[in-house]
PDB file of C-alpha atoms and ligand atoms in Angstrom:
ATOM      1  CA  UNK D   1      27.687  21.671  79.073  1.00 83.00           C
ATOM      2  CA  UNK D   2      28.443  21.446  75.830  1.00 82.00           C
ATOM      3  CA  UNK D   3      26.969  19.053  72.933  1.00 86.00           C
ATOM      4  CA  UNK D   4      27.005  18.154  69.581  1.00 84.00           C
ATOM      5  CA  UNK D   5      24.065  16.812  68.113  1.00 86.00           C
ATOM      6  CA  UNK D   6      22.411  16.636  64.838  1.00 86.00           C
ATOM      7  CA  UNK D   7      19.206  19.647  64.405  1.00 81.00           C
ATOM      8  CA  UNK D   8      16.549  17.737  65.103  1.00 86.00           C
ATOM      9  CA  UNK D   9      17.945  16.142  68.378  1.00 90.00           C
ATOM     10  CA  UNK D  10      19.440  19.732  69.438  1.00 87.00           C
ATOM     11  CA  UNK D  11      15.696  21.029  69.736  1.00 83.00           C
ATOM     12  CA  UNK D  12      14.436  18.604  71.437  1.00 89.00           C
ATOM     13  CA  UNK D  13      16.823  18.635  74.018  1.00 89.00           C
ATOM     14  CA  UNK D  14      17.229  22.236  73.834  1.00 82.00           C
ATOM     15  CA  UNK D  15      12.707  22.184  75.137  1.00 81.00           C
ATOM     16  CA  UNK D  16      13.008  19.297  77.679  1.00 85.00           C
ATOM     17  CA  UNK D  17      16.039  21.635  79.305  1.00 83.00           C
ATOM     18  CA  UNK D  18      13.482  24.573  78.666  1.00 75.00           C
ATOM     19  CA  UNK D  19      11.187  22.548  80.552  1.00 75.00           C
ATOM     20  CA  UNK D  20      13.413  21.056  83.496  1.00 72.00           C
ATOM     21  CA  UNK D  21      15.577  23.902  84.187  1.00 70.00           C
ATOM     22  CA  UNK D  22      15.426  26.902  86.219  1.00 61.00           C
ATOM     23  CA  UNK D  23      16.051  29.576  83.787  1.00 53.00           C
ATOM     24  CA  UNK D  24      17.681  32.625  85.290  1.00 43.00           C
ATOM     25  CA  UNK D  25      20.333  33.341  85.073  1.00 41.00           C
ATOM     26  CA  UNK D  26      21.429  31.184  82.317  1.00 52.00           C
ATOM     27  CA  UNK D  27      22.198  31.099  79.022  1.00 60.00           C
ATOM     28  CA  UNK D  28      21.597  28.840  76.035  1.00 62.00           C
ATOM     29  CA  UNK D  29      23.357  29.120  73.181  1.00 62.00           C
ATOM     30  CA  UNK D  30      23.833  26.885  69.678  1.00 60.00           C
ATOM     31  CA  UNK D  31      26.297  27.016  66.858  1.00 60.00           C
ATOM     32  CA  UNK D  32      25.130  25.936  63.522  1.00 58.00           C
ATOM     33  CA  UNK D  33      27.993  23.740  61.788  1.00 58.00           C
ATOM     34  CA  UNK D  34      27.230  22.018  58.263  1.00 57.00           C
ATOM     35  CA  UNK D  35      26.538  18.788  59.750  1.00 62.00           C
ATOM     36  CA  UNK D  36      25.438  19.461  64.143  1.00 69.00           C
ATOM     37  CA  UNK D  37      24.726  22.096  66.015  1.00 78.00           C
ATOM     38  CA  UNK D  38      26.773  22.723  69.686  1.00 76.00           C
ATOM     39  CA  UNK D  39      24.735  22.711  72.424  1.00 82.00           C
ATOM     40  CA  UNK D  40      26.498  25.038  74.500  1.00 78.00           C
ATOM     41  CA  UNK D  41      24.418  26.196  78.067  1.00 81.00           C
ATOM     42  CA  UNK D  42      25.830  28.475  80.860  1.00 73.00           C
ATOM     43  CA  UNK D  43      24.809  27.808  84.173  1.00 74.00           C
ATOM     44  CA  UNK D  44      25.549  30.061  86.865  1.00 67.00           C
ATOM     45  CA  UNK D  45      26.183  27.295  90.199  1.00 72.00           C
ATOM     46  CA  UNK D  46      26.935  24.172  89.937  1.00 79.00           C
ATOM     47  CA  UNK D  47      23.996  21.824  88.045  1.00 81.00           C
ATOM     48  CA  UNK D  48      22.805  18.483  88.992  1.00 86.00           C
ATOM     49  CA  UNK D  49      24.415  16.304  85.799  1.00 89.00           C
ATOM     50  CA  UNK D  50      22.187  13.355  86.587  1.00 91.00           C
ATOM     51  CA  UNK D  51      18.843  15.054  86.291  1.00 90.00           C
ATOM     52  CA  UNK D  52      20.788  16.893  82.748  1.00 90.00           C
ATOM     53  CA  UNK D  53      21.801  13.433  81.384  1.00 93.00           C
ATOM     54  CA  UNK D  54      18.365  12.125  82.402  1.00 93.00           C
ATOM     55  CA  UNK D  55      16.739  14.829  80.685  1.00 92.00           C
ATOM     56  CA  UNK D  56      19.140  14.879  77.385  1.00 94.00           C
ATOM     57  CA  UNK D  57      18.661  11.096  77.263  1.00 95.00           C
ATOM     58  CA  UNK D  58      14.869  11.156  76.962  1.00 94.00           C
ATOM     59  CA  UNK D  59      14.553  13.754  74.616  1.00 94.00           C
ATOM     60  CA  UNK D  60      17.269  12.587  72.322  1.00 94.00           C
ATOM     61  CA  UNK D  61      18.577   8.744  73.655  1.00 94.00           C
ATOM     62  CA  UNK D  62      21.328   7.354  76.084  1.00 92.00           C
ATOM     63  CA  UNK D  63      23.268   7.477  73.168  1.00 90.00           C
ATOM     64  CA  UNK D  64      23.737  11.473  72.789  1.00 90.00           C
ATOM     65  CA  UNK D  65      23.287  11.954  76.337  1.00 92.00           C
ATOM     66  CA  UNK D  66      26.148   9.777  77.094  1.00 88.00           C
ATOM     67  CA  UNK D  67      28.369  12.453  75.136  1.00 87.00           C
ATOM     68  CA  UNK D  68      27.392  15.053  76.870  1.00 88.00           C
ATOM     69  CA  UNK D  69      30.620  17.410  78.149  1.00 84.00           C
ATOM     70  CA  UNK D  70      30.705  19.177  81.519  1.00 83.00           C
ATOM     71  CA  UNK D  71      33.513  22.116  82.050  1.00 75.00           C
ATOM     72  CA  UNK D  72      33.811  24.626  84.830  1.00 72.00           C
ATOM     73  CA  UNK D  73      33.776  28.463  83.305  1.00 59.00           C
ATOM     74  CA  UNK D  74      36.942  29.221  85.333  1.00 55.00           C
ATOM     75  CA  UNK D  75      39.063  26.914  82.774  1.00 48.00           C
ATOM     76  CA  UNK D  76      37.304  28.909  79.698  1.00 46.00           C
ATOM     77  CA  UNK D  77      36.589  31.484  77.897  1.00 50.00           C
ATOM     78  CA  UNK D  78      33.391  30.463  76.643  1.00 48.00           C
ATOM     79  CA  UNK D  79      32.051  33.198  73.803  1.00 51.00           C
ATOM     80  CA  UNK D  80      36.011  33.582  73.167  1.00 51.00           C
ATOM     81  CA  UNK D  81      35.716  29.657  71.767  1.00 49.00           C
ATOM     82  CA  UNK D  82      33.230  29.762  69.998  1.00 50.00           C
ATOM     83  CA  UNK D  83      33.679  33.145  68.244  1.00 53.00           C
ATOM     84  CA  UNK D  84      37.054  31.936  66.482  1.00 54.00           C
ATOM     85  CA  UNK D  85      37.021  32.402  62.954  1.00 57.00           C
ATOM     86  CA  UNK D  86      33.245  33.735  62.827  1.00 68.00           C
ATOM     87  CA  UNK D  87      33.376  37.214  60.828  1.00 80.00           C
ATOM     88  CA  UNK D  88      31.289  40.338  60.699  1.00 88.00           C
ATOM     89  CA  UNK D  89      27.492  39.855  61.120  1.00 90.00           C
ATOM     90  CA  UNK D  90      26.141  42.508  58.872  1.00 92.00           C
ATOM     91  CA  UNK D  91      22.217  43.215  59.286  1.00 94.00           C
ATOM     92  CA  UNK D  92      20.415  46.384  57.811  1.00 92.00           C
ATOM     93  CA  UNK D  93      22.859  49.388  58.981  1.00 94.00           C
ATOM     94  CA  UNK D  94      24.529  47.549  61.591  1.00 95.00           C
ATOM     95  CA  UNK D  95      27.656  45.724  61.592  1.00 94.00           C
ATOM     96  CA  UNK D  96      28.521  43.711  64.651  1.00 93.00           C
ATOM     97  CA  UNK D  97      32.425  42.727  64.640  1.00 91.00           C
ATOM     98  CA  UNK D  98      35.520  41.663  66.503  1.00 87.00           C
ATOM     99  CA  UNK D  99      38.988  43.736  67.341  1.00 84.00           C
ATOM    100  CA  UNK D 100      40.177  41.964  64.392  1.00 82.00           C
ATOM    101  CA  UNK D 101      37.267  43.134  61.882  1.00 86.00           C
ATOM    102  CA  UNK D 102      37.206  47.310  62.794  1.00 87.00           C
ATOM    103  CA  UNK D 103      38.092  47.877  59.168  1.00 88.00           C
ATOM    104  CA  UNK D 104      35.692  45.834  57.850  1.00 86.00           C
ATOM    105  CA  UNK D 105      32.802  48.761  58.699  1.00 91.00           C
ATOM    106  CA  UNK D 106      31.518  51.080  56.198  1.00 91.00           C
ATOM    107  CA  UNK D 107      31.456  54.448  57.395  1.00 89.00           C
ATOM    108  CA  UNK D 108      27.895  55.059  56.532  1.00 91.00           C
ATOM    109  CA  UNK D 109      27.009  51.646  59.096  1.00 94.00           C
ATOM    110  CA  UNK D 110      27.080  51.351  62.580  1.00 95.00           C
ATOM    111  CA  UNK D 111      29.808  49.273  63.894  1.00 95.00           C
ATOM    112  CA  UNK D 112      29.229  47.459  66.956  1.00 95.00           C
ATOM    113  CA  UNK D 113      32.289  46.559  68.489  1.00 93.00           C
ATOM    114  CA  UNK D 114      31.649  43.407  71.235  1.00 90.00           C
ATOM    115  CA  UNK D 115      34.685  42.167  73.191  1.00 77.00           C
ATOM    116  CA  UNK D 116      35.182  38.530  72.897  1.00 66.00           C
ATOM    117  CA  UNK D 117      34.029  37.983  76.782  1.00 65.00           C
ATOM    118  CA  UNK D 118      31.834  35.886  78.780  1.00 68.00           C
ATOM    119  CA  UNK D 119      28.313  36.879  78.118  1.00 78.00           C
ATOM    120  CA  UNK D 120      25.768  36.530  75.174  1.00 83.00           C
ATOM    121  CA  UNK D 121      25.582  38.107  71.971  1.00 84.00           C
ATOM    122  CA  UNK D 122      28.246  38.497  69.510  1.00 84.00           C
ATOM    123  CA  UNK D 123      25.596  39.070  66.939  1.00 86.00           C
ATOM    124  CA  UNK D 124      26.214  35.480  65.259  1.00 82.00           C
ATOM    125  CA  UNK D 125      23.020  34.010  67.254  1.00 86.00           C
ATOM    126  CA  UNK D 126      19.674  34.209  64.733  1.00 88.00           C
ATOM    127  CA  UNK D 127      17.880  35.566  67.829  1.00 92.00           C
ATOM    128  CA  UNK D 128      20.221  38.669  68.090  1.00 93.00           C
ATOM    129  CA  UNK D 129      20.487  38.771  64.785  1.00 93.00           C
ATOM    130  CA  UNK D 130      16.434  38.883  64.871  1.00 94.00           C
ATOM    131  CA  UNK D 131      15.949  41.549  67.172  1.00 97.00           C
ATOM    132  CA  UNK D 132      18.823  43.674  65.615  1.00 96.00           C
ATOM    133  CA  UNK D 133      16.694  43.139  62.551  1.00 95.00           C
ATOM    134  CA  UNK D 134      13.808  44.601  64.668  1.00 95.00           C
ATOM    135  CA  UNK D 135      15.640  47.567  65.905  1.00 96.00           C
ATOM    136  CA  UNK D 136      16.099  48.887  62.134  1.00 92.00           C
ATOM    137  CA  UNK D 137      12.682  48.262  61.344  1.00 91.00           C
ATOM    138  CA  UNK D 138      11.954  50.085  64.559  1.00 90.00           C
ATOM    139  CA  UNK D 139      14.231  53.081  63.873  1.00 79.00           C
ATOM    140  CA  UNK D 140      12.495  54.096  61.917  1.00 73.00           C
ATOM    141  CA  UNK D 141       9.480  55.793  63.803  1.00 75.00           C
ATOM    142  CA  UNK D 142      10.457  57.165  67.134  1.00 76.00           C
ATOM    143  CA  UNK D 143      11.156  55.796  70.325  1.00 75.00           C
ATOM    144  CA  UNK D 144      12.132  57.932  73.347  1.00 87.00           C
ATOM    145  CA  UNK D 145      12.459  55.688  75.723  1.00 96.00           C
ATOM    146  CA  UNK D 146      14.361  52.480  75.359  1.00 97.00           C
ATOM    147  CA  UNK D 147      14.926  49.508  77.771  1.00 98.00           C
ATOM    148  CA  UNK D 148      16.785  45.507  76.827  1.00 98.00           C
ATOM    149  CA  UNK D 149      16.600  42.519  78.857  1.00 98.00           C
ATOM    150  CA  UNK D 150      18.722  40.676  79.394  1.00 96.00           C
ATOM    151  CA  UNK D 151      21.214  42.773  77.270  1.00 96.00           C
ATOM    152  CA  UNK D 152      24.123  39.757  77.590  1.00 94.00           C
ATOM    153  CA  UNK D 153      26.864  41.625  76.016  1.00 94.00           C
ATOM    154  CA  UNK D 154      25.110  44.689  75.658  1.00 96.00           C
ATOM    155  CA  UNK D 155      24.743  44.277  71.828  1.00 97.00           C
ATOM    156  CA  UNK D 156      21.200  45.209  71.503  1.00 98.00           C
ATOM    157  CA  UNK D 157      21.270  48.272  74.280  1.00 98.00           C
ATOM    158  CA  UNK D 158      24.021  49.496  72.304  1.00 97.00           C
ATOM    159  CA  UNK D 159      22.342  49.253  68.519  1.00 97.00           C
ATOM    160  CA  UNK D 160      19.465  50.857  70.285  1.00 96.00           C
ATOM    161  CA  UNK D 161      21.557  54.132  71.336  1.00 95.00           C
ATOM    162  CA  UNK D 162      23.353  54.827  68.428  1.00 94.00           C
ATOM    163  CA  UNK D 163      20.297  53.975  66.459  1.00 93.00           C
ATOM    164  CA  UNK D 164      17.666  56.123  67.818  1.00 92.00           C
ATOM    165  CA  UNK D 165      20.734  58.626  69.854  1.00 91.00           C
ATOM    166  CA  UNK D 166      18.852  57.897  72.879  1.00 93.00           C
ATOM    167  CA  UNK D 167      19.498  56.101  76.637  1.00 94.00           C
ATOM    168  CA  UNK D 168      18.429  53.085  76.713  1.00 97.00           C
ATOM    169  CA  UNK D 169      18.258  51.043  80.091  1.00 98.00           C
ATOM    170  CA  UNK D 170      20.029  47.500  79.754  1.00 98.00           C
ATOM    171  CA  UNK D 171      19.464  45.275  82.659  1.00 97.00           C
ATOM    172  CA  UNK D 172      21.116  41.739  83.115  1.00 95.00           C
ATOM    173  CA  UNK D 173      20.799  39.326  85.811  1.00 92.00           C
ATOM    174  CA  UNK D 174      24.414  37.641  85.728  1.00 89.00           C
ATOM    175  CA  UNK D 175      26.943  39.739  87.248  1.00 90.00           C
ATOM    176  CA  UNK D 176      29.965  38.829  84.345  1.00 88.00           C
ATOM    177  CA  UNK D 177      28.179  39.770  81.673  1.00 91.00           C
ATOM    178  CA  UNK D 178      26.173  43.123  83.309  1.00 94.00           C
ATOM    179  CA  UNK D 179      30.992  44.495  83.428  1.00 93.00           C
ATOM    180  CA  UNK D 180      31.058  43.130  80.265  1.00 92.00           C
ATOM    181  CA  UNK D 181      28.100  45.282  78.759  1.00 95.00           C
ATOM    182  CA  UNK D 182      28.833  47.950  80.916  1.00 95.00           C
ATOM    183  CA  UNK D 183      33.155  47.833  78.899  1.00 94.00           C
ATOM    184  CA  UNK D 184      31.516  47.149  76.343  1.00 94.00           C
ATOM    185  CA  UNK D 185      28.854  50.064  75.868  1.00 95.00           C
ATOM    186  CA  UNK D 186      32.041  51.933  76.557  1.00 94.00           C
ATOM    187  CA  UNK D 187      34.081  50.493  74.124  1.00 93.00           C
ATOM    188  CA  UNK D 188      31.198  51.945  71.241  1.00 94.00           C
ATOM    189  CA  UNK D 189      31.341  55.465  73.004  1.00 90.00           C
ATOM    190  CA  UNK D 190      27.931  54.354  74.374  1.00 92.00           C
ATOM    191  CA  UNK D 191      29.443  54.076  78.165  1.00 90.00           C
ATOM    192  CA  UNK D 192      26.492  57.693  78.567  1.00 92.00           C
ATOM    193  CA  UNK D 193      23.265  56.457  76.725  1.00 95.00           C
ATOM    194  CA  UNK D 194      23.775  52.625  78.093  1.00 97.00           C
ATOM    195  CA  UNK D 195      22.457  52.013  81.512  1.00 97.00           C
ATOM    196  CA  UNK D 196      23.481  48.658  82.346  1.00 97.00           C
ATOM    197  CA  UNK D 197      21.796  47.319  85.816  1.00 97.00           C
ATOM    198  CA  UNK D 198      21.967  44.550  87.186  1.00 96.00           C
ATOM    199  CA  UNK D 199      18.390  42.597  88.023  1.00 95.00           C
ATOM    200  CA  UNK D 200      16.091  39.820  87.692  1.00 95.00           C
ATOM    201  CA  UNK D 201      13.753  41.184  85.084  1.00 96.00           C
ATOM    202  CA  UNK D 202      12.873  44.197  85.746  1.00 97.00           C
ATOM    203  CA  UNK D 203      13.342  44.008  89.682  1.00 96.00           C
ATOM    204  CA  UNK D 204      15.484  47.577  90.078  1.00 96.00           C
ATOM    205  CA  UNK D 205      13.738  50.940  90.701  1.00 97.00           C
ATOM    206  CA  UNK D 206      15.876  51.950  88.096  1.00 96.00           C
ATOM    207  CA  UNK D 207      14.448  49.757  85.827  1.00 97.00           C
ATOM    208  CA  UNK D 208      11.173  51.701  86.835  1.00 97.00           C
ATOM    209  CA  UNK D 209      12.438  55.050  87.184  1.00 96.00           C
ATOM    210  CA  UNK D 210      12.284  54.761  83.240  1.00 96.00           C
ATOM    211  CA  UNK D 211       9.538  54.150  81.526  1.00 97.00           C
ATOM    212  CA  UNK D 212       7.388  54.466  80.145  1.00 97.00           C
ATOM    213  CA  UNK D 213       8.754  52.532  77.636  1.00 97.00           C
ATOM    214  CA  UNK D 214       8.021  52.957  73.858  1.00 96.00           C
ATOM    215  CA  UNK D 215      10.942  49.954  73.202  1.00 97.00           C
ATOM    216  CA  UNK D 216      11.209  47.345  75.528  1.00 98.00           C
ATOM    217  CA  UNK D 217      13.624  44.381  73.881  1.00 98.00           C
ATOM    218  CA  UNK D 218      13.601  40.735  75.529  1.00 98.00           C
ATOM    219  CA  UNK D 219      15.851  38.766  74.033  1.00 96.00           C
ATOM    220  CA  UNK D 220      15.170  35.624  76.932  1.00 93.00           C
ATOM    221  CA  UNK D 221      13.951  32.410  76.992  1.00 88.00           C
ATOM    222  CA  UNK D 222      10.275  31.090  76.982  1.00 91.00           C
ATOM    223  CA  UNK D 223       9.309  30.559  81.059  1.00 90.00           C
ATOM    224  CA  UNK D 224      11.231  34.557  81.770  1.00 92.00           C
ATOM    225  CA  UNK D 225       9.057  35.821  79.351  1.00 95.00           C
ATOM    226  CA  UNK D 226       6.219  34.196  80.653  1.00 95.00           C
ATOM    227  CA  UNK D 227       6.364  36.078  83.697  1.00 95.00           C
ATOM    228  CA  UNK D 228       7.991  39.093  82.342  1.00 97.00           C
ATOM    229  CA  UNK D 229       4.357  39.544  80.660  1.00 98.00           C
ATOM    230  CA  UNK D 230       2.695  41.518  82.520  1.00 98.00           C
ATOM    231  CA  UNK D 231       6.078  43.398  84.993  1.00 98.00           C
ATOM    232  CA  UNK D 232       7.463  44.995  81.366  1.00 98.00           C
ATOM    233  CA  UNK D 233       3.337  45.152  79.799  1.00 98.00           C
ATOM    234  CA  UNK D 234       2.916  47.853  83.262  1.00 98.00           C
ATOM    235  CA  UNK D 235       6.167  49.502  81.954  1.00 98.00           C
ATOM    236  CA  UNK D 236       5.031  49.986  78.319  1.00 97.00           C
ATOM    237  CA  UNK D 237       3.270  53.452  77.238  1.00 96.00           C
ATOM    238  CA  UNK D 238       0.892  53.306  74.584  1.00 94.00           C
ATOM    239  CA  UNK D 239       1.660  52.050  71.424  1.00 94.00           C
ATOM    240  CA  UNK D 240       4.881  51.526  72.906  1.00 96.00           C
ATOM    241  CA  UNK D 241       6.632  47.870  70.634  1.00 96.00           C
ATOM    242  CA  UNK D 242       8.198  45.111  72.018  1.00 98.00           C
ATOM    243  CA  UNK D 243      10.322  42.711  70.710  1.00 98.00           C
ATOM    244  CA  UNK D 244      10.641  39.037  72.609  1.00 97.00           C
ATOM    245  CA  UNK D 245      13.316  36.770  71.329  1.00 95.00           C
ATOM    246  CA  UNK D 246      14.972  33.255  72.022  1.00 91.00           C
ATOM    247  CA  UNK D 247      12.129  30.875  71.247  1.00 91.00           C
ATOM    248  CA  UNK D 248      12.094  27.218  69.047  1.00 88.00           C
ATOM    249  CA  UNK D 249       9.096  27.628  66.577  1.00 87.00           C
ATOM    250  CA  UNK D 250       7.132  24.839  68.903  1.00 87.00           C
ATOM    251  CA  UNK D 251       7.573  27.748  71.894  1.00 90.00           C
ATOM    252  CA  UNK D 252       6.541  31.077  70.013  1.00 92.00           C
ATOM    253  CA  UNK D 253       2.584  30.478  69.985  1.00 93.00           C
ATOM    254  CA  UNK D 254       3.395  30.022  74.188  1.00 94.00           C
ATOM    255  CA  UNK D 255       4.694  33.564  74.377  1.00 95.00           C
ATOM    256  CA  UNK D 256       2.735  35.182  72.268  1.00 95.00           C
ATOM    257  CA  UNK D 257      -0.515  33.329  74.784  1.00 96.00           C
ATOM    258  CA  UNK D 258       0.956  35.469  77.627  1.00 97.00           C
ATOM    259  CA  UNK D 259       2.102  39.193  76.186  1.00 97.00           C
ATOM    260  CA  UNK D 260      -1.671  38.494  74.251  1.00 96.00           C
ATOM    261  CA  UNK D 261      -3.081  38.360  78.331  1.00 97.00           C
ATOM    262  CA  UNK D 262      -1.231  41.685  78.388  1.00 97.00           C
ATOM    263  CA  UNK D 263      -3.276  43.731  75.651  1.00 96.00           C
ATOM    264  CA  UNK D 264      -0.506  43.288  72.789  1.00 97.00           C
ATOM    265  CA  UNK D 265      -0.931  42.188  69.019  1.00 96.00           C
ATOM    266  CA  UNK D 266       1.601  41.083  67.108  1.00 94.00           C
ATOM    267  CA  UNK D 267       2.848  42.848  64.405  1.00 93.00           C
ATOM    268  CA  UNK D 268       5.735  40.580  62.791  1.00 93.00           C
ATOM    269  CA  UNK D 269       7.094  37.072  63.648  1.00 93.00           C
ATOM    270  CA  UNK D 270      10.927  36.518  62.120  1.00 91.00           C
ATOM    271  CA  UNK D 271      12.738  32.942  61.954  1.00 90.00           C
ATOM    272  CA  UNK D 272      16.543  33.130  61.849  1.00 89.00           C
ATOM    273  CA  UNK D 273      18.115  29.745  61.832  1.00 83.00           C
ATOM    274  CA  UNK D 274      14.274  28.142  63.830  1.00 83.00           C
ATOM    275  CA  UNK D 275      14.566  31.340  66.107  1.00 89.00           C
ATOM    276  CA  UNK D 276      12.071  32.978  66.334  1.00 92.00           C
ATOM    277  CA  UNK D 277      11.475  37.025  67.600  1.00 95.00           C
ATOM    278  CA  UNK D 278       8.456  38.005  67.750  1.00 96.00           C
ATOM    279  CA  UNK D 279       7.144  41.804  67.581  1.00 95.00           C
ATOM    280  CA  UNK D 280       4.213  43.334  69.305  1.00 96.00           C
ATOM    281  CA  UNK D 281       2.984  46.039  69.627  1.00 96.00           C
ATOM    282  CA  UNK D 282       1.283  47.707  72.537  1.00 95.00           C
ATOM    283  CA  UNK D 283      -2.224  49.317  70.716  1.00 82.00           C
TER     284      UNK D 283
HETATM  285  N1  SAH A 301      20.456  40.747  74.102  1.00 67.82           N
HETATM  286  C1  SAH A 301      21.802  39.650  74.185  1.00 67.82           C
HETATM  287  C2  SAH A 301      21.887  38.180  75.051  1.00 67.82           C
HETATM  288  C3  SAH A 301      21.212  37.577  74.769  1.00 67.82           C
HETATM  289  S1  SAH A 301      21.245  36.330  76.066  1.00 67.82           S
HETATM  290  C4  SAH A 301      21.111  39.204  72.684  1.00 67.82           C
HETATM  291  O1  SAH A 301      20.683  39.938  72.167  1.00 67.82           O
HETATM  292  O2  SAH A 301      22.147  38.874  71.615  1.00 67.82           O
HETATM  293  C5  SAH A 301      19.854  36.656  77.279  1.00 67.82           C
HETATM  294  C6  SAH A 301      20.880  37.401  78.678  1.00 67.82           C
HETATM  295  O3  SAH A 301      19.824  37.072  79.523  1.00 67.82           O
HETATM  296  C7  SAH A 301      22.172  36.095  79.026  1.00 67.82           C
HETATM  297  O4  SAH A 301      23.000  37.594  79.079  1.00 67.82           O
HETATM  298  C8  SAH A 301      21.397  36.153  80.479  1.00 67.82           C
HETATM  299  O5  SAH A 301      22.791  36.127  81.821  1.00 67.82           O
HETATM  300  C9  SAH A 301      20.097  36.818  80.885  1.00 67.82           C
HETATM  301  N2  SAH A 301      19.814  36.388  81.594  1.00 67.82           N
HETATM  302  C10 SAH A 301      18.447  35.445  81.260  1.00 67.82           C
HETATM  303  N3  SAH A 301      17.635  35.564  82.480  1.00 67.82           N
HETATM  304  C11 SAH A 301      18.239  37.253  83.837  1.00 67.82           C
HETATM  305  C12 SAH A 301      16.492  37.930  84.115  1.00 67.82           C
HETATM  306  N4  SAH A 301      15.429  37.088  84.579  1.00 67.82           N
HETATM  307  N5  SAH A 301      17.145  39.219  83.840  1.00 67.82           N
HETATM  308  C13 SAH A 301      17.330  39.891  83.213  1.00 67.82           C
HETATM  309  N6  SAH A 301      18.677  38.683  82.710  1.00 67.82           N
HETATM  310  C14 SAH A 301      18.887  37.656  82.357  1.00 67.82           C
END
């Protein structure tokens, strides 16, 4: 589904949708323009359109709900459409870019080339940038075992593999994104470092086999993050860092509470374009 709305309505709509929908296998993106936001939600199956319209209506009024557009992804290259006209993204020493901006990467930077494909993670989104900034900070220390949950395009896994020069286990529930992450890892000469695994959360033997992790990245949404607090905690090395994103400001404390209940401590809270990234450690 796609919808163009003002920022305040966008926030209410995303909160309402996140309450109503089973979020596994689904991604929500917001693309912020000057006077409106575009909300795009990809569903793994066929959604109940009446319900979606009802929820949007409850959050932002019937008039806005009438402007929702639904389309089948077979007809549309979702991320390619949203990439049009967007330049490279620079966060710390990372430069995430499309093939057309390859020449924009200075030699002392880590260039990550992402092909426009059906996977979330072109680098432009506030959540991805928040996680890249967190990787940049953590990379001053040492992380030997790294896990990226909901890898999408693979952007964070590739960034971590290149920054730490260590192998990364990257989990993804969506088969199309899994294939895109594999291609992107190979294209960035990180194919031997990034092991992409199709899995729901941490439910895969290869993910368990890589534990204990020193760094876990999870750019998901509130509900899957809350569900993952306990299983992720079980895979952490002492002193491990956990980076959570995909949270609206009003949701951050709920995510934090779930991870605090597992004994993690908040180190940093960063807000980029109204998306919160939390960095925690296992004390
Ligand atoms: N890590 C990338 C992409 C984040 S988008 C970035 O930071 O830009 C979130 C991704 O998580 C989507 O690709 C979605 O398909 C995946 N996802 C959602 N629920 C999941 C789950 N339960 N287990 C694994 N992946 C999941």
